[in-house]
Amino acid sequence: MNEIFPEELPEGWLIICIDDSIVCSKTWKQHIYRLSRVLTKIQSVNMKISLKKFHFGFKEIKELGHVVSGLSLGIDKNKASEVLLKPMPQNKKKIQSFLGFSGYYRQHIKDFSSIARPLYKLCDKDTLFEMTFDRVKAFESLRQALATAPFLLIPDFKLPFKIYIDASGDGLGAALYQVQIINDKPVEGPIFFISRQIKSTEARYGASKMECLFLVWALEKLNYFPERFVFELITDCTAFK
């Protein structure tokens, strides 16, 4: 595909995932122009496409378990309901399957690692399978988080960001937010959530050191963002004040 679309792919508006392609545009005129470019290239290499699988001019599409629009990224509720309606897992294999599914959407879930921690511990090789109160609570909390997961805003790199960070005894969490104008009103919404469990050596850190540790880790997670992007750090840690 890189050989067929050497100019289109670097421009960022053509996204190809295995055998699926998405053409993104801001206006209808621009969309027609870009579609023309893509279809002309496809025709030039005698590639065949199925018109039955094509969707033209949609404001949002469902792709890879997500609902994607020009403004936001959400969970495909139809895909999620297939898992959420299933009964509580009765063995480790089904717990692992549930964690794999919910982990795929972890960027939509605040404090995912802390919530899921009892279930991950249950999957340890030497741990006896037993759905204790904490594990049932973790399962129900994750299921509720998936059912109510927010849409994530598409980042606008011309605007500043807000990074909220928090460290607790169970894990580290951060959230990237941005204020965007939607329907002529300023709206603050999440871009994504990140989290991880605390390592045994880190559990002995004081609150200030823990917050500093996670700020560095959170910024490393943003290393694919453009250089010099502007952000405001929001935390209750006195070490940063």
XYZ file of C-alpha atoms in Angstrom, residues 7 18 33 39 52 59 62 72 76 104 120 122 158 168 173 204 225 240:
18
model
C 1.925 10.811 -1.277
C -4.989 -4.443 6.754
C -11.218 15.360 -4.396
C -9.861 5.617 -6.667
C -21.040 -3.328 -1.260
C -20.021 11.743 9.364
C -17.589 1.989 12.900
C -14.490 12.052 18.749
C -18.951 0.578 19.521
C -8.479 -2.976 24.424
C -5.112 -9.613 37.043
C -6.559 -13.815 39.999
C -3.198 24.092 17.818
C -2.753 6.158 44.952
C -3.340 7.345 36.631
C 7.572 2.578 49.272
C 2.864 14.164 20.219
C 4.823 20.848 41.896
